[in-house]
Short mmCIF file of C-alpha atoms and ligand atoms in Angstrom, two decimals:
data_model
loop_
_atom_site.label_atom_id
_atom_site.label_comp_id
_atom_site.label_asym_id
_atom_site.label_seq_id
_atom_site.Cartn_x
_atom_site.Cartn_y
_atom_site.Cartn_z
CA MET N 1 38.31 -31.02 9.97
CA THR N 2 40.57 -33.09 7.60
CA SER N 3 42.52 -31.12 5.18
CA SER N 4 40.05 -31.94 2.33
CA GLU N 5 37.22 -30.73 4.36
CA GLN N 6 39.10 -27.60 4.99
CA TRP N 7 39.86 -27.23 1.25
CA LEU N 8 36.16 -27.75 0.47
CA ALA N 9 35.06 -25.11 3.06
CA LEU N 10 37.64 -22.80 1.63
CA SER N 11 36.57 -23.30 -1.93
CA VAL N 12 32.90 -22.77 -0.88
CA ALA N 13 33.89 -19.50 0.96
CA LEU N 14 35.71 -18.44 -2.08
CA LEU N 15 32.81 -19.33 -4.36
CA CYS N 16 30.54 -17.29 -2.23
CA PHE N 17 32.92 -14.48 -2.20
CA TYR N 18 33.30 -14.43 -6.08
CA ALA N 19 29.60 -15.31 -6.79
CA GLY N 20 28.46 -12.34 -4.69
CA ALA N 21 24.67 -12.19 -4.75
CA GLU N 22 24.44 -15.58 -6.26
CA CYS N 23 25.55 -17.29 -3.06
CA LYS N 24 22.60 -18.29 -0.97
CA ARG N 25 24.66 -19.84 1.73
CA ASN N 26 26.54 -16.77 2.38
CA PHE N 27 23.37 -14.63 2.44
CA LYS N 28 22.55 -13.24 5.81
CA CYS N 29 19.26 -11.63 6.23
CA PRO N 30 20.24 -7.87 6.80
CA SER N 31 18.99 -6.28 10.07
CA GLY N 32 15.71 -4.60 9.46
CA CYS N 33 14.70 -7.31 7.17
CA THR N 34 12.60 -10.47 7.22
CA CYS N 35 13.81 -13.12 4.72
CA THR N 36 12.53 -16.45 3.63
CA LYS N 37 14.04 -18.36 0.68
CA GLU N 38 12.14 -16.31 -1.89
CA THR N 39 11.17 -13.25 -0.08
CA ILE N 40 12.74 -10.33 1.48
CA ILE N 41 10.78 -7.67 3.30
CA CYS N 42 12.76 -4.70 4.71
CA VAL N 43 11.06 -1.95 6.62
CA GLY N 44 12.62 1.30 7.59
CA THR N 45 15.99 0.92 6.04
CA ALA N 46 18.17 3.56 4.51
CA GLN N 47 19.97 1.36 2.16
CA ILE N 48 19.31 -1.61 -0.15
CA PRO N 49 20.98 -4.75 1.15
CA ARG N 50 24.16 -5.25 -0.83
CA THR N 51 23.74 -8.99 -1.78
CA ILE N 52 20.31 -10.13 -2.66
CA PRO N 53 19.98 -13.75 -3.96
CA ASN N 54 19.25 -13.72 -7.68
CA GLU N 55 16.47 -16.21 -7.33
CA ILE N 56 14.41 -13.92 -5.19
CA ASN N 57 10.71 -13.88 -6.05
CA SER N 58 9.41 -10.96 -3.91
CA LEU N 59 11.43 -7.98 -2.64
CA SER N 60 10.00 -5.19 -0.57
CA MET N 61 11.97 -2.27 0.81
CA VAL N 62 9.33 -0.08 2.31
CA ASN N 63 8.92 2.82 4.72
CA GLY N 64 12.49 3.72 4.77
CA SER N 65 14.76 6.50 3.57
CA ILE N 66 16.23 4.91 0.42
CA ALA N 67 17.10 7.76 -1.80
CA GLU N 68 19.19 5.99 -4.44
CA ILE N 69 19.35 2.83 -6.37
CA THR N 70 22.35 1.32 -7.95
CA GLU N 71 22.28 1.15 -11.74
CA GLY N 72 21.33 -2.28 -13.04
CA MET N 73 20.33 -3.47 -9.41
CA PHE N 74 17.74 -5.83 -10.55
CA SER N 75 19.13 -7.05 -13.83
CA LEU N 76 20.14 -10.43 -12.31
CA MET N 77 16.91 -11.13 -10.68
CA PRO N 78 15.01 -12.70 -13.56
CA SER N 79 12.39 -14.51 -11.25
CA LEU N 80 11.49 -11.25 -9.34
CA GLN N 81 7.47 -11.04 -9.57
CA LEU N 82 6.72 -8.48 -6.85
CA LEU N 83 8.88 -5.41 -6.15
CA SER N 84 7.96 -2.72 -3.67
CA LEU N 85 9.96 0.35 -3.01
CA ALA N 86 7.07 2.28 -1.50
CA ASN N 87 7.46 5.21 0.90
CA ASN N 88 11.09 5.97 0.55
CA LYS N 89 12.80 9.15 -0.60
CA MET N 90 13.64 8.38 -4.26
CA ARG N 91 13.67 11.34 -6.70
CA PHE N 92 15.12 9.64 -9.81
CA LEU N 93 15.72 6.08 -10.90
CA PRO N 94 18.66 4.96 -12.96
CA ARG N 95 17.80 4.44 -16.49
CA ASP N 96 16.26 1.24 -17.59
CA LEU N 97 16.27 -0.06 -14.08
CA PHE N 98 13.33 -2.45 -14.68
CA PHE N 99 14.07 -3.58 -18.24
CA ASP N 100 15.32 -7.02 -17.36
CA LEU N 101 12.60 -7.97 -15.08
CA ASP N 102 10.76 -10.32 -17.27
CA SER N 103 8.76 -12.08 -14.67
CA LEU N 104 7.63 -8.85 -12.91
CA LEU N 105 3.91 -8.91 -12.03
CA GLU N 106 3.56 -5.97 -9.47
CA LEU N 107 5.55 -2.94 -8.73
CA ASP N 108 4.80 -0.50 -6.06
CA LEU N 109 6.62 2.93 -6.17
CA ARG N 110 4.09 4.94 -4.19
CA GLY N 111 5.19 7.44 -1.69
CA ASN N 112 8.29 8.53 -3.25
CA SER N 113 9.41 12.08 -4.36
CA PHE N 114 9.71 11.45 -8.08
CA GLN N 115 10.69 14.44 -10.20
CA CYS N 116 8.85 14.76 -13.46
CA ILE N 117 11.55 15.85 -15.56
CA CYS N 118 13.64 14.51 -18.49
CA GLU N 119 15.82 12.34 -16.31
CA ASN N 120 12.77 10.32 -15.38
CA LYS N 121 11.25 10.14 -18.78
CA TRP N 122 12.25 6.48 -19.34
CA LEU N 123 10.32 5.64 -16.17
CA MET N 124 7.21 7.43 -17.50
CA THR N 125 7.44 5.63 -20.65
CA TRP N 126 8.18 2.35 -19.10
CA LEU N 127 5.16 2.65 -16.74
CA LYS N 128 3.01 3.45 -19.61
CA ASN N 129 4.01 0.38 -21.50
CA THR N 130 4.68 -2.34 -18.84
CA ASN N 131 2.34 -5.30 -18.45
CA ALA N 132 3.01 -5.48 -14.74
CA THR N 133 0.41 -3.99 -12.36
CA VAL N 134 1.70 -0.82 -11.20
CA SER N 135 0.28 1.31 -8.41
CA ASP N 136 -0.46 5.03 -9.16
CA VAL N 137 2.77 7.00 -8.91
CA PHE N 138 2.62 10.88 -8.63
CA CYS N 139 5.00 13.51 -9.35
CA ALA N 140 6.46 15.38 -6.40
CA GLY N 141 7.96 18.10 -8.50
CA PRO N 142 8.63 20.36 -10.19
CA ASN N 143 5.81 22.69 -9.13
CA ASP N 144 3.78 22.64 -12.39
CA MET N 145 3.88 18.74 -12.43
CA LYS N 146 2.94 18.20 -8.78
CA GLY N 147 0.33 15.67 -8.22
CA LYS N 148 0.18 14.47 -11.75
CA ARG N 149 0.31 10.73 -12.37
CA LEU N 150 3.56 9.61 -13.84
CA ASN N 151 2.16 7.10 -16.14
CA ASP N 152 -0.12 9.37 -18.07
CA LEU N 153 2.09 12.25 -18.71
CA PRO N 154 2.39 13.15 -22.34
CA ILE N 155 5.82 14.00 -23.15
CA PRO N 156 5.68 15.55 -26.55
CA PRO N 157 8.20 14.35 -29.11
CA GLY N 158 11.12 16.75 -29.32
CA GLU N 159 10.93 17.40 -25.59
CA CYS N 160 13.83 15.86 -23.59
CA ILE N 161 16.17 15.42 -26.43
CA SER N 162 19.45 14.76 -25.11
CA THR N 163 22.75 13.25 -26.11
CA ASP N 164 22.57 10.61 -23.48
CA PHE N 165 22.38 7.03 -24.86
CA VAL N 166 19.19 5.13 -24.46
CA ARG N 167 19.05 1.43 -24.97
CA HIS N 168 16.86 1.07 -28.10
CA GLN N 169 17.57 -2.45 -29.39
CA SER N 170 19.87 -5.24 -28.43
CA ILE N 171 21.74 -6.99 -31.16
CA PRO N 172 23.10 -10.36 -30.42
CA VAL N 173 26.64 -9.77 -31.86
CA GLN N 174 29.79 -9.33 -30.09
CA ALA N 175 31.41 -6.43 -32.04
CA MET N 176 34.64 -4.77 -31.98
CA SER N 177 33.23 -1.70 -33.69
CA ALA N 178 29.92 -0.36 -34.92
CA ASP N 179 29.88 1.97 -37.93
CA ILE N 180 26.78 3.69 -39.29
CA PHE N 181 26.65 4.59 -42.89
CA SER N 182 24.00 5.56 -45.36
CA PHE N 183 23.40 4.37 -48.84
CA LYS N 184 20.71 5.34 -51.30
CA GLU N 185 18.87 7.04 -48.40
CA ASP N 186 18.88 4.04 -46.17
CA ILE N 187 20.70 3.66 -43.04
CA TYR N 188 22.93 0.77 -42.11
CA ILE N 189 25.27 -0.27 -39.34
CA ALA N 190 28.30 -2.43 -39.85
CA LEU N 191 29.39 -4.54 -36.87
CA ALA N 192 32.77 -5.93 -36.92
CA ALA N 193 32.71 -9.34 -35.07
CA PRO N 194 36.16 -10.80 -35.21
CA ASN N 195 35.37 -13.72 -32.88
CA THR N 196 33.16 -15.19 -35.65
CA ASN N 197 35.19 -13.93 -38.45
CA SER N 198 32.47 -11.92 -39.72
CA CYS N 199 30.91 -8.52 -40.25
CA VAL N 200 27.33 -8.09 -39.74
CA ILE N 201 25.45 -5.48 -41.72
CA MET N 202 22.11 -4.26 -40.37
CA GLU N 203 19.64 -2.06 -42.11
CA TRP N 204 17.36 0.44 -40.50
CA ASP N 205 13.66 -0.58 -40.83
CA HIS N 206 11.76 2.69 -41.07
CA ILE N 207 8.44 0.93 -40.09
CA GLU N 208 9.59 -1.28 -37.32
CA MET N 209 11.95 1.42 -36.13
CA ASN N 210 14.72 -1.15 -35.60
CA PHE N 211 17.82 -2.49 -37.26
CA ARG N 212 17.04 -5.63 -39.12
CA LYS N 213 19.68 -8.23 -40.40
CA PHE N 214 20.88 -7.26 -44.00
CA ASP N 215 24.04 -9.12 -44.52
CA ASN N 216 26.74 -11.23 -42.93
CA ILE N 217 30.03 -10.98 -44.53
CA THR N 218 32.25 -13.90 -43.47
CA GLY N 219 35.93 -13.99 -42.82
CA ARG N 220 37.16 -14.75 -46.47
CA ASP N 221 35.19 -11.78 -47.84
CA ILE N 222 36.64 -9.48 -45.16
CA HIS N 223 40.12 -10.53 -46.01
CA SER N 224 39.62 -9.84 -49.62
CA LEU N 225 37.89 -6.43 -48.83
CA GLN N 226 40.87 -5.51 -46.80
CA VAL N 227 43.23 -6.39 -49.53
CA ASP N 228 41.30 -4.74 -52.35
CA GLY N 229 39.41 -1.93 -50.58
CA PRO N 230 40.65 1.57 -50.96
CA THR N 231 40.94 1.95 -47.08
CA GLY N 232 43.06 -1.36 -46.65
CA THR N 233 46.04 -0.60 -44.51
CA GLN N 234 47.86 -3.91 -44.67
C1 NAG I 301 4.33 1.53 5.84
O1 NAG I 301 3.73 2.57 6.21
C2 NAG I 301 2.44 2.66 5.84
C3 NAG I 301 1.81 4.05 6.10
O2 NAG I 301 2.43 4.55 7.21
C4 NAG I 301 1.60 1.60 6.62
O3 NAG I 301 0.28 1.61 6.31
C5 NAG I 301 2.25 0.23 6.33
O4 NAG I 301 1.57 -0.78 7.06
C6 NAG I 301 3.68 0.28 6.49
N1 NAG I 301 4.15 -1.08 5.90
C7 NAG I 301 5.03 -1.87 6.66
C8 NAG I 301 5.42 -3.07 5.97
O5 NAG I 301 5.30 -1.66 7.81
C1 NAG I 302 2.88 -6.98 -22.88
O1 NAG I 302 2.21 -8.22 -23.37
C2 NAG I 302 1.97 -8.29 -24.74
C3 NAG I 302 1.09 -9.54 -25.06
O2 NAG I 302 1.55 -10.60 -24.48
C4 NAG I 302 3.33 -8.34 -25.45
O3 NAG I 302 3.11 -8.44 -26.81
C5 NAG I 302 4.11 -7.13 -25.16
O4 NAG I 302 5.40 -7.14 -25.66
C6 NAG I 302 4.27 -7.00 -23.55
N1 NAG I 302 4.87 -5.78 -23.31
C7 NAG I 302 5.90 -5.67 -22.41
C8 NAG I 302 6.47 -4.36 -22.20
O5 NAG I 302 6.56 -6.67 -22.01
C1 NAG I 303 27.74 -14.46 -39.28
O1 NAG I 303 28.41 -15.53 -39.83
C2 NAG I 303 29.26 -16.13 -38.99
C3 NAG I 303 30.24 -17.06 -39.79
O2 NAG I 303 29.38 -18.04 -40.48
C4 NAG I 303 28.60 -16.78 -37.83
O3 NAG I 303 29.41 -17.41 -37.07
C5 NAG I 303 27.79 -15.66 -37.13
O4 NAG I 303 26.97 -16.35 -36.20
C6 NAG I 303 26.89 -14.89 -38.08
N1 NAG I 303 26.34 -13.76 -37.45
C7 NAG I 303 24.92 -13.47 -37.54
C8 NAG I 303 24.45 -12.35 -36.63
O5 NAG I 303 24.25 -14.19 -38.24
#
């Protein structure tokens, strides 16, 4: 190898190292799995392979003893169309696990041990609303829920209230802070976005049940607000 070739090999290796799952070259089909460019099928494994190429199309990890899935596991796999986690030992799935799977057509979660309690409520709601084809999934517990289908469980409003945060809406603003306030019986949120020298105000829409854009105060206004406002500290 010439030194420039060595340098190239080293940078490729470093790229692979830093890009993690994104690096196809570095991806080795894990033992117990069969891989093609767009498909990975693992049978009988206890763990999900650590690096899965992001451009994967079809991922099956079946008939194993997978009990846990890392939060956000599938969030970088926008092309995933087919996902099977059938016949494993999963009782709970991390909240919003499937939210970013925009291409998903088919999901198979059969043969797991899902507990139909509040921690899985997001899953029940997601199953009910998804456009993907989902095989029937049944509750394995608690006793009074056993055998019921997850996707037609009615969870009455008021049940499962918790202080955990649930993703409700994404707002494309990079904010330093978010303050909620009410004014004349309406609810607003003020997002300080110093990178665009602005402060974005959004108003709660009682019909859409979302925040909608209300105002965008730009840098100059913020400055004069700080100078004149009663809470200005400078
Ligand atoms: C997984 O197990 C089921 C039931 O035992 C069997 O029908 C199926 O063929 C197995 N799947 C694979 C990919 O081995
Ligand atoms: C399902 O498809 C409909 C119609 O294309 C769309 O309006 C809706 O947002 C989709 N739902 C989800 C959860 O993607
Ligand atoms: C608010 O205004 C700033 C400055 O004009 C702009 O850069 C920013 O994108 C706007 N934010 C929104 C959410 O409209």
